[in-house]
mmCIF file of C-alpha atoms in Angstrom:
data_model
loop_
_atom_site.group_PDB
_atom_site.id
_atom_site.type_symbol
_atom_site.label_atom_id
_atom_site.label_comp_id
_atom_site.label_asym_id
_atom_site.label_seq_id
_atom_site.Cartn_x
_atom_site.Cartn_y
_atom_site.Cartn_z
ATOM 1 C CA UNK A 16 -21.593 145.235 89.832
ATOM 2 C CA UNK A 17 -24.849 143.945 91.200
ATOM 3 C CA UNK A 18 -24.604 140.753 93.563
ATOM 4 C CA UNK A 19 -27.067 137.676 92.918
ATOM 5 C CA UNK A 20 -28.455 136.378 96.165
ATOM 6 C CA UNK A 21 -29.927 133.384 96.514
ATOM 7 C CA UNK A 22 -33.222 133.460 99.577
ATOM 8 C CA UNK A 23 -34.188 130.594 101.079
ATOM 9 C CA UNK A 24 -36.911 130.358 103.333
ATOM 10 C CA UNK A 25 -39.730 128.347 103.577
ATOM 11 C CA UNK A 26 -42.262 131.122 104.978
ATOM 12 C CA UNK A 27 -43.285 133.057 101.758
ATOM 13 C CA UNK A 28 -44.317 136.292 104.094
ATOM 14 C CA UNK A 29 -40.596 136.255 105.027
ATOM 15 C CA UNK A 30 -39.332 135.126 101.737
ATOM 16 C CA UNK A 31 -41.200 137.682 99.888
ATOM 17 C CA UNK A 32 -40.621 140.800 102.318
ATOM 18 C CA UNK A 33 -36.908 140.079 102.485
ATOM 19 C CA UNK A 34 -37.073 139.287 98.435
ATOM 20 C CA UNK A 35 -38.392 142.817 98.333
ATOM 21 C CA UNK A 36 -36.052 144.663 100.624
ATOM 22 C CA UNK A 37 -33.093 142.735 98.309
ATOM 23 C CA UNK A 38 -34.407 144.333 95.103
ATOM 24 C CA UNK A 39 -35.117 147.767 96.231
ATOM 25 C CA UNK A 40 -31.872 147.896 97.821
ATOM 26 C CA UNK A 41 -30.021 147.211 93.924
ATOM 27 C CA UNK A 42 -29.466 143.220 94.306
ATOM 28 C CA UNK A 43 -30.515 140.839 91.839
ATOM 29 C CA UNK A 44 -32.596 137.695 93.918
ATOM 30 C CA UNK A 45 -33.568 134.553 93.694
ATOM 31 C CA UNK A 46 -35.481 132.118 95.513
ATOM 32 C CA UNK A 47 -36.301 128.971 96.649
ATOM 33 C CA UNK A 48 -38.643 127.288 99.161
ATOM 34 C CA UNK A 49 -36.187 124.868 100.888
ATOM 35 C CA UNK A 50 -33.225 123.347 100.409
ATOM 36 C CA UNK A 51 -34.072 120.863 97.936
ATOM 37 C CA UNK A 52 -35.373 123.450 95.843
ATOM 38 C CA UNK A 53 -32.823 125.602 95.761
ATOM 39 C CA UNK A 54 -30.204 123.195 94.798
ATOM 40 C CA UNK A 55 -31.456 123.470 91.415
ATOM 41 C CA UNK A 56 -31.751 127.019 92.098
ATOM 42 C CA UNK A 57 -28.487 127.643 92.605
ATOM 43 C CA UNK A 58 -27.678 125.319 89.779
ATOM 44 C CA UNK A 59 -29.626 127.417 87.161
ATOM 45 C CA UNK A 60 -28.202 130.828 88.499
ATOM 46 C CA UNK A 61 -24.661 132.657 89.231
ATOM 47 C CA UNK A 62 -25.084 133.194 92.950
ATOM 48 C CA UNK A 63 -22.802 135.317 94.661
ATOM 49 C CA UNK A 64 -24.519 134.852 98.401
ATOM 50 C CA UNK A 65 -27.104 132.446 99.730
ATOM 51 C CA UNK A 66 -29.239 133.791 102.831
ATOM 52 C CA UNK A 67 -31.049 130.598 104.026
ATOM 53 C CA UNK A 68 -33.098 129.858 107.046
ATOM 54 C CA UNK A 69 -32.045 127.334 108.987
ATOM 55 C CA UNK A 70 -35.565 125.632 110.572
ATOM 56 C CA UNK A 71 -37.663 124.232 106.894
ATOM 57 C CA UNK A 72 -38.863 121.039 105.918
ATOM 58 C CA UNK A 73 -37.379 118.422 103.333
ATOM 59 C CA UNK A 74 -34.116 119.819 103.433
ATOM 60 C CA UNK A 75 -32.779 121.627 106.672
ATOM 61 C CA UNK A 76 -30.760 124.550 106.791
ATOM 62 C CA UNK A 77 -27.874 122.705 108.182
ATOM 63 C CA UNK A 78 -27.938 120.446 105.034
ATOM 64 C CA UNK A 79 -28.136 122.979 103.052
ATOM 65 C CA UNK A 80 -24.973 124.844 104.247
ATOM 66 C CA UNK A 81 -22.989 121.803 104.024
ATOM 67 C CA UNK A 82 -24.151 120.439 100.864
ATOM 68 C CA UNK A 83 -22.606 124.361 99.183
ATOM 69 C CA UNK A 84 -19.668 124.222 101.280
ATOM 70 C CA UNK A 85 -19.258 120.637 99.726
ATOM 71 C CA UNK A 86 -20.118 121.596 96.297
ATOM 72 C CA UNK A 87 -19.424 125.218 96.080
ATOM 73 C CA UNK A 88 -16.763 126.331 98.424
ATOM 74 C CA UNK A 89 -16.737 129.878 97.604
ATOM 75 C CA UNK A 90 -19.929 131.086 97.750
ATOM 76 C CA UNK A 91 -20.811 133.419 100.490
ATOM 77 C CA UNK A 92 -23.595 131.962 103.197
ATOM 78 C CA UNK A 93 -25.707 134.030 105.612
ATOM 79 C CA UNK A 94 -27.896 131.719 108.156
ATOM 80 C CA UNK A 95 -30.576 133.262 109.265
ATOM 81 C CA UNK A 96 -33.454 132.062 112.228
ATOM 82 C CA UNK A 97 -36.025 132.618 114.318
ATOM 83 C CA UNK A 98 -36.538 129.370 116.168
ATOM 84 C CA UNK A 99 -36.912 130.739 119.291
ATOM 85 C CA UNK A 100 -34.098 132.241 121.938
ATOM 86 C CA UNK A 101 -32.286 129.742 122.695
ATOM 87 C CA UNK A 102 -32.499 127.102 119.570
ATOM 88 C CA UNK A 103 -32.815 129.898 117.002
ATOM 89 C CA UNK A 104 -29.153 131.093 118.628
ATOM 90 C CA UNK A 105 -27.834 127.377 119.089
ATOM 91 C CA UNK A 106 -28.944 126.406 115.299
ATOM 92 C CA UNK A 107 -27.237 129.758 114.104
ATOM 93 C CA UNK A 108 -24.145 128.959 116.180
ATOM 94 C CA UNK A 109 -23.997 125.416 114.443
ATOM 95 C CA UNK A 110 -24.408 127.086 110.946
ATOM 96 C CA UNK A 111 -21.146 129.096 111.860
ATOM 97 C CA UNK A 112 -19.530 125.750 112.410
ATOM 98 C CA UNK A 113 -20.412 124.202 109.220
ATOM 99 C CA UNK A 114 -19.502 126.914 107.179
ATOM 100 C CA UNK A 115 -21.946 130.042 107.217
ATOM 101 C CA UNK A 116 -20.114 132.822 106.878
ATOM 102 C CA UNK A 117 -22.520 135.123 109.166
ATOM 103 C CA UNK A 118 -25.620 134.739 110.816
ATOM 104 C CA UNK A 119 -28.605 136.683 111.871
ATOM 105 C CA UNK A 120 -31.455 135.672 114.390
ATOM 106 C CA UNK A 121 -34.646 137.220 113.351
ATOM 107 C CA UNK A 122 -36.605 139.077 113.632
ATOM 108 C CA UNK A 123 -34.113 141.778 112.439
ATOM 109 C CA UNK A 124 -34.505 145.066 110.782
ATOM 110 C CA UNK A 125 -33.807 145.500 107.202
ATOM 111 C CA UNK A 126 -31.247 147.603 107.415
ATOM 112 C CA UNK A 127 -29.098 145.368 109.836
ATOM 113 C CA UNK A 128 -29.610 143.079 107.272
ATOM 114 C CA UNK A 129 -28.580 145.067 104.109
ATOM 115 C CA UNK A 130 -25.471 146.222 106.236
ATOM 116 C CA UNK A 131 -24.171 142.378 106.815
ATOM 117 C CA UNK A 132 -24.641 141.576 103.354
ATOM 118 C CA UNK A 133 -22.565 144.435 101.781
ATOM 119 C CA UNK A 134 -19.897 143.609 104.426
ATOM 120 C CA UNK A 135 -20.064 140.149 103.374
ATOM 121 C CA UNK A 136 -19.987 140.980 99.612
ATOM 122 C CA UNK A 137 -16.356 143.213 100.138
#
């Protein structure tokens, strides 16, 4: 079965390269620009994993995590960031705590990527 991940980032070089790695790797994606958009995202979609940056305007991140651990419990969350070595790491840390399931700091290489979601998907 093909997962449904959800992107969210509001960079659209980042959202689109990592939107591209998804498909060609066999996942079905979606995506959003923040995390006010992709409440109704999520909303309009079965979504199996989010991926969501943490540092984006409107709505953080942070918020975004805890608004789907709030309203959907189950779903699988990967936090990802690149603000910088020591916020990017305390941001992704926090994430953990609020109920991401895994985190990344970017810049990271595709396949480390592809590699933590199909652990997170078993």
């Amino acid at each position: 079965m093909t997962a449904n991940i959800l992107l969210i980032d509001d960079d659209m070089l980042v959202r689109s390269t990592l939107e591209d790695t998804l498909s060609t790797a066999g996942f079905n994606v979606v995506t959003a620009s923040n995390g006010a958009d992709a409440e109704g995202v999520f909303q309009g979609n079965l979504v199996d994993l989010v991926i969501t940056d943490i540092m984006m305007p409107q709505v953080n991140g942070i918020e975004t995590i805890r608004r789907l651990r709030e309203r959907h419990g189950t779903v699988k969350i990967l936090a990802i960031s690149g603000g910088g070595p020591n916020l990017g790491t305390g941001l992704l840390d926090l994430a953990r705590k609020i109920g991401a399931d895994r985190s990344l700091p970017k810049p990271f290489m595709p396949n480390d990527l592809l590699s933590t979601i199909r652990e997170m998907l078993n």
